[in-house]
mmCIF file of C-alpha atoms in Angstrom:
data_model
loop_
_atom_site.group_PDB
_atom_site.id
_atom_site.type_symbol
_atom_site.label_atom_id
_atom_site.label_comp_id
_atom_site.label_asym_id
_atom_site.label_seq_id
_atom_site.Cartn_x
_atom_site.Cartn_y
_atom_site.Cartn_z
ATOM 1 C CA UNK A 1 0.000 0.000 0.000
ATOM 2 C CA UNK A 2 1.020 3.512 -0.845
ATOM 3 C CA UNK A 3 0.104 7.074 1.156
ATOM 4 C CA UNK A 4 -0.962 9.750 -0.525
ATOM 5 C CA UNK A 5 0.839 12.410 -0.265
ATOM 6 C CA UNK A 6 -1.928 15.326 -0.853
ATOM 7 C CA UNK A 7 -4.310 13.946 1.755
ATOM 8 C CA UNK A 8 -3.069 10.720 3.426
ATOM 9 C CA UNK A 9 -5.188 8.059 2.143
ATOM 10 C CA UNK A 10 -3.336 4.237 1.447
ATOM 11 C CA UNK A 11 -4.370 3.263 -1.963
ATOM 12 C CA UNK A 12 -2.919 0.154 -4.090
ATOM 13 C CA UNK A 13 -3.627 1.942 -7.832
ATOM 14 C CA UNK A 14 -1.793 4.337 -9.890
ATOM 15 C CA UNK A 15 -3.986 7.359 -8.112
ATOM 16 C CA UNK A 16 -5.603 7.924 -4.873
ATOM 17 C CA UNK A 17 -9.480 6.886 -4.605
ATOM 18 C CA UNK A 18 -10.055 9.524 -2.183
ATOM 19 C CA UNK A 19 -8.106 12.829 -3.948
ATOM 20 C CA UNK A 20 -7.135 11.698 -7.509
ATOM 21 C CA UNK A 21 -3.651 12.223 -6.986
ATOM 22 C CA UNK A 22 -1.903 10.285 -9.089
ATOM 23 C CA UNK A 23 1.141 8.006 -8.267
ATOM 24 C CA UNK A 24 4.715 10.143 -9.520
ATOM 25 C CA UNK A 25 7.853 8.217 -9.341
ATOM 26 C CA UNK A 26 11.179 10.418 -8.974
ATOM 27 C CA UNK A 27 14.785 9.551 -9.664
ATOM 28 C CA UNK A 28 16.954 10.861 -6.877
ATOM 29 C CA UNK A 29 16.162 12.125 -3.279
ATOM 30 C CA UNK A 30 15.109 15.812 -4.023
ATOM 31 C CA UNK A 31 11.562 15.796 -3.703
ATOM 32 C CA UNK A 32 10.942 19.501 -3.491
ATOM 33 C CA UNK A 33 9.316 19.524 -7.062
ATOM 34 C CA UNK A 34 7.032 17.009 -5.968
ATOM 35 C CA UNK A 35 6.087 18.630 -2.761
ATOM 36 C CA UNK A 36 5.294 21.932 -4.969
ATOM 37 C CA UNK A 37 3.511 19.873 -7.161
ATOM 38 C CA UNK A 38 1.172 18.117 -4.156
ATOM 39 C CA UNK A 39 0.233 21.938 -2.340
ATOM 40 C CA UNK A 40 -0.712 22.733 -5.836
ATOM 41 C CA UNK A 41 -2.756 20.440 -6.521
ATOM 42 C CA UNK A 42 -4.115 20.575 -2.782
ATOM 43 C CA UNK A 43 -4.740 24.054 -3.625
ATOM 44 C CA UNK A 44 -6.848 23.533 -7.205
ATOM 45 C CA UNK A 45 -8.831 20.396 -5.463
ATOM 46 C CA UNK A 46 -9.708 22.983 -3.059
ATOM 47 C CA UNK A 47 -10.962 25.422 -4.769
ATOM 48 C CA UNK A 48 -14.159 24.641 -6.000
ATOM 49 C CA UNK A 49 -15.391 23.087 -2.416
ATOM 50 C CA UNK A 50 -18.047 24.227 -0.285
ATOM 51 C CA UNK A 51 -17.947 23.366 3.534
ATOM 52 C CA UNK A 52 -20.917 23.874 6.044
ATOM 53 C CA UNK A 53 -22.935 22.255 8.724
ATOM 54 C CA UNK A 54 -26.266 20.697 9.186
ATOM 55 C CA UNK A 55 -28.722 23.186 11.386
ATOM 56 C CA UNK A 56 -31.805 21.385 12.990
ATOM 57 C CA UNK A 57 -34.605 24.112 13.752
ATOM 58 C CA UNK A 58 -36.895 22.887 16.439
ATOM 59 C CA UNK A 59 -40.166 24.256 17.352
ATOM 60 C CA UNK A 60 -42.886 23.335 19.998
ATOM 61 C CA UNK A 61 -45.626 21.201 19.729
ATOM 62 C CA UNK A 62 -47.752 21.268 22.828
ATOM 63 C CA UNK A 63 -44.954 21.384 25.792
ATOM 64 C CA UNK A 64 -42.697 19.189 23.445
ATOM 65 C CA UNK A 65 -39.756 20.219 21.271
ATOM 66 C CA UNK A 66 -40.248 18.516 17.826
ATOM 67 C CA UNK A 67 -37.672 18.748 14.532
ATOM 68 C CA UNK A 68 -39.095 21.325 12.313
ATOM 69 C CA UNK A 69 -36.541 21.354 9.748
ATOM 70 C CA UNK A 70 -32.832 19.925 8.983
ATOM 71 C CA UNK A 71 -30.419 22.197 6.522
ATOM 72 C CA UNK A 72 -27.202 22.447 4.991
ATOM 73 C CA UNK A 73 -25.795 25.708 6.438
ATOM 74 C CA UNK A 74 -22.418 26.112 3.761
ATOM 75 C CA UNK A 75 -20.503 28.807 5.041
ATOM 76 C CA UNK A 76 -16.882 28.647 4.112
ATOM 77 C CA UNK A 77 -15.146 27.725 0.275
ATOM 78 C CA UNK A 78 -11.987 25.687 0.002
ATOM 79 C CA UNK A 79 -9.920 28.710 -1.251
ATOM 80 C CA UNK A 80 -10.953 30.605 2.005
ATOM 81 C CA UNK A 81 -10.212 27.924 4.249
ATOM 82 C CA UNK A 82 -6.112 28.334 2.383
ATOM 83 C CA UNK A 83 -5.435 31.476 3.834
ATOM 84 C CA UNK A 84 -7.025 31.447 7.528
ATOM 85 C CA UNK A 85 -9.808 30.245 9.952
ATOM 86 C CA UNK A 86 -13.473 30.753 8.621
ATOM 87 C CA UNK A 87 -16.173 31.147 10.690
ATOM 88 C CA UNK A 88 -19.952 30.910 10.238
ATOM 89 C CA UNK A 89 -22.080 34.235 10.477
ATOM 90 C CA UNK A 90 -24.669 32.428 12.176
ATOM 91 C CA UNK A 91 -24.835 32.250 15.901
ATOM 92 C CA UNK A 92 -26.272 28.848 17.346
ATOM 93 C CA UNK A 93 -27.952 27.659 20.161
ATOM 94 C CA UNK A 94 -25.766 25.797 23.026
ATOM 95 C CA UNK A 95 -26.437 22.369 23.512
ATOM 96 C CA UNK A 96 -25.787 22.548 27.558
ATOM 97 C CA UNK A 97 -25.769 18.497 27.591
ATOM 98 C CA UNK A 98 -23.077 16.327 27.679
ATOM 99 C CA UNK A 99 -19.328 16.451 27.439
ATOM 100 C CA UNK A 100 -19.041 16.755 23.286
ATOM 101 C CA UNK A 101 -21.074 18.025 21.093
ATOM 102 C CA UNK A 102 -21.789 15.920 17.717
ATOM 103 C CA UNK A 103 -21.560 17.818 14.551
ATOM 104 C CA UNK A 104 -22.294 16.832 10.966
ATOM 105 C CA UNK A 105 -20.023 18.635 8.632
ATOM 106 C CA UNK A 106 -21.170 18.750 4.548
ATOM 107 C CA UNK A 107 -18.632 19.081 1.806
ATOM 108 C CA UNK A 108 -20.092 19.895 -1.843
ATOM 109 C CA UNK A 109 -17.417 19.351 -4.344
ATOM 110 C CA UNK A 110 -18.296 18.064 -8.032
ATOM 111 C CA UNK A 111 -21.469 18.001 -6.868
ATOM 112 C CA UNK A 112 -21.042 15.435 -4.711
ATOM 113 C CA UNK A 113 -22.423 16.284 -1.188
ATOM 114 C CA UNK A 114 -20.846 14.217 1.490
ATOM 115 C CA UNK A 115 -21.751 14.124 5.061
ATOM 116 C CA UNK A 116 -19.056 13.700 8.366
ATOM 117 C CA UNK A 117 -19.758 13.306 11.684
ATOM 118 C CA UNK A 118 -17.573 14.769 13.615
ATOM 119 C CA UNK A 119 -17.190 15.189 17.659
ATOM 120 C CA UNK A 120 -16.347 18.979 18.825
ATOM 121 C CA UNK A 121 -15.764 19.028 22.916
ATOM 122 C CA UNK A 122 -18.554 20.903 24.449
ATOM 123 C CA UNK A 123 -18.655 24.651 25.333
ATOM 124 C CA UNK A 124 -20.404 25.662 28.643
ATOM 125 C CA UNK A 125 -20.365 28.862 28.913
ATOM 126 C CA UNK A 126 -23.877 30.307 28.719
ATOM 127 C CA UNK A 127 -24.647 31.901 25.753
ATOM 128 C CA UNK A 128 -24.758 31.490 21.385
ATOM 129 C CA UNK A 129 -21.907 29.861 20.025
ATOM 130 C CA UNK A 130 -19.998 29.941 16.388
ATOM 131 C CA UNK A 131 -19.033 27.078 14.391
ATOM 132 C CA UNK A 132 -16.032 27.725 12.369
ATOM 133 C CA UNK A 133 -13.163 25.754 10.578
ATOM 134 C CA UNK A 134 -9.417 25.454 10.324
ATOM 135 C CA UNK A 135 -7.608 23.601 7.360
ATOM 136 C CA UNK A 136 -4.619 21.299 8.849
ATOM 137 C CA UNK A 137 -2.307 18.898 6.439
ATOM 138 C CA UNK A 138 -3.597 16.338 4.364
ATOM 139 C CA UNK A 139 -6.616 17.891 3.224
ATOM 140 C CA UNK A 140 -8.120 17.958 7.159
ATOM 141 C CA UNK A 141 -9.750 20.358 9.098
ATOM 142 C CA UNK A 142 -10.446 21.033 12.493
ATOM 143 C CA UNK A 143 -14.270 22.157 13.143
ATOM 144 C CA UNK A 144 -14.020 24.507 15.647
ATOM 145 C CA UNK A 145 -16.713 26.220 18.519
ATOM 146 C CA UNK A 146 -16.727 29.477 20.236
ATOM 147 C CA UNK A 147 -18.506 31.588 22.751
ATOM 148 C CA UNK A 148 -17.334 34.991 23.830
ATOM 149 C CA UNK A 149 -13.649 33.989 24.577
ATOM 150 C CA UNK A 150 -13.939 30.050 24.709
ATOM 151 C CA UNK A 151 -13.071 28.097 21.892
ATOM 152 C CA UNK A 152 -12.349 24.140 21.195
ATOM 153 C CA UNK A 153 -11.927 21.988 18.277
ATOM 154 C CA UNK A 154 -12.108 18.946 17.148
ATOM 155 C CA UNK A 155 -9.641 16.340 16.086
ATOM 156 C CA UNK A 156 -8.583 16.910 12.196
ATOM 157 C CA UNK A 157 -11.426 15.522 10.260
ATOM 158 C CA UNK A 158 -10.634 14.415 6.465
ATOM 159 C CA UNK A 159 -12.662 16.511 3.574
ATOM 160 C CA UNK A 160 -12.457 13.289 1.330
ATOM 161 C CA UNK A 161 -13.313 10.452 3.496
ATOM 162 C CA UNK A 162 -9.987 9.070 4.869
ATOM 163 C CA UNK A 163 -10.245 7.285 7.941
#
């Protein structure tokens, strides 16, 4: 098995099944060129990808709380997500419950929409909270939280499916 070296996936073929990057063989130990070649082509698989969350919008039925509605909020593009931390407009409810909180994240690329789940520790500080994300290595992001001053993140999270 073979690692790609755009996002990390083992693969057996003459490209990755999770990225496309094809296999390169090189002659010698200087493997700048192909490193250049890899964050560029990290870069252009990038670029055309949408990232978001799923929002569920509950409203009451009697003296329940019953799921109104499940959507795709997409706030932040792959080329964004290059040059910094993006963070959702939208300010969310805090789910007081439980140590983590479990997040779906959506990718749109190709139109292809995939769905992650994806554990964030919990805030507790009273109040709304952001969701936001930061791009790591290998095609991975951490989804982030905030409120006020506190902030956590998750453990990098693949955008193409490697486990």
């Amino acid at each position: 098995m073979k690692t790609c070296i755009v996002c990390g996936g083992s693969y057996a073929d003459a490209e990755c099944p999770y990225c496309h990057f094809p296999e390169i063989s090189v002659i010698g130990d200087d493997n700048a060129p192909l490193m250049d070649y890899a964050n560029q082509y990290r870069k252009e698989y990038l670029k055309d990808m949408k990232i978001g969350v799923l929002c569920y919008r509950w409203k009451a039925s009697g003296e329940q709380l019953v799921l109104d509605e499940t959507a795709c909020q997409l706030f932040a593009s792959g080329e964004a997500l290059e040059q910094r931390e993006v963070w959702c407009e939208q300010e969310f409810a805090r789910c007081p419950e439980g140590d983590a909180l479990p997040i779906t994240l959506v990718t749109e690329k190709d139109g292809v929409r995939k769905e992650i789940g994806v554990s964030v520790p919990n805030l507790k500080e009273p109040g709304l909270q952001q969701v936001g994300l930061r791009l790591r290595e290998q095609l991975r992001v951490n989804v982030l939280l905030r409120s006020g001053q506190k902030q956590t993140m998750s453990a990098p999270i693949s955008l193409v499916g490697v486990e």
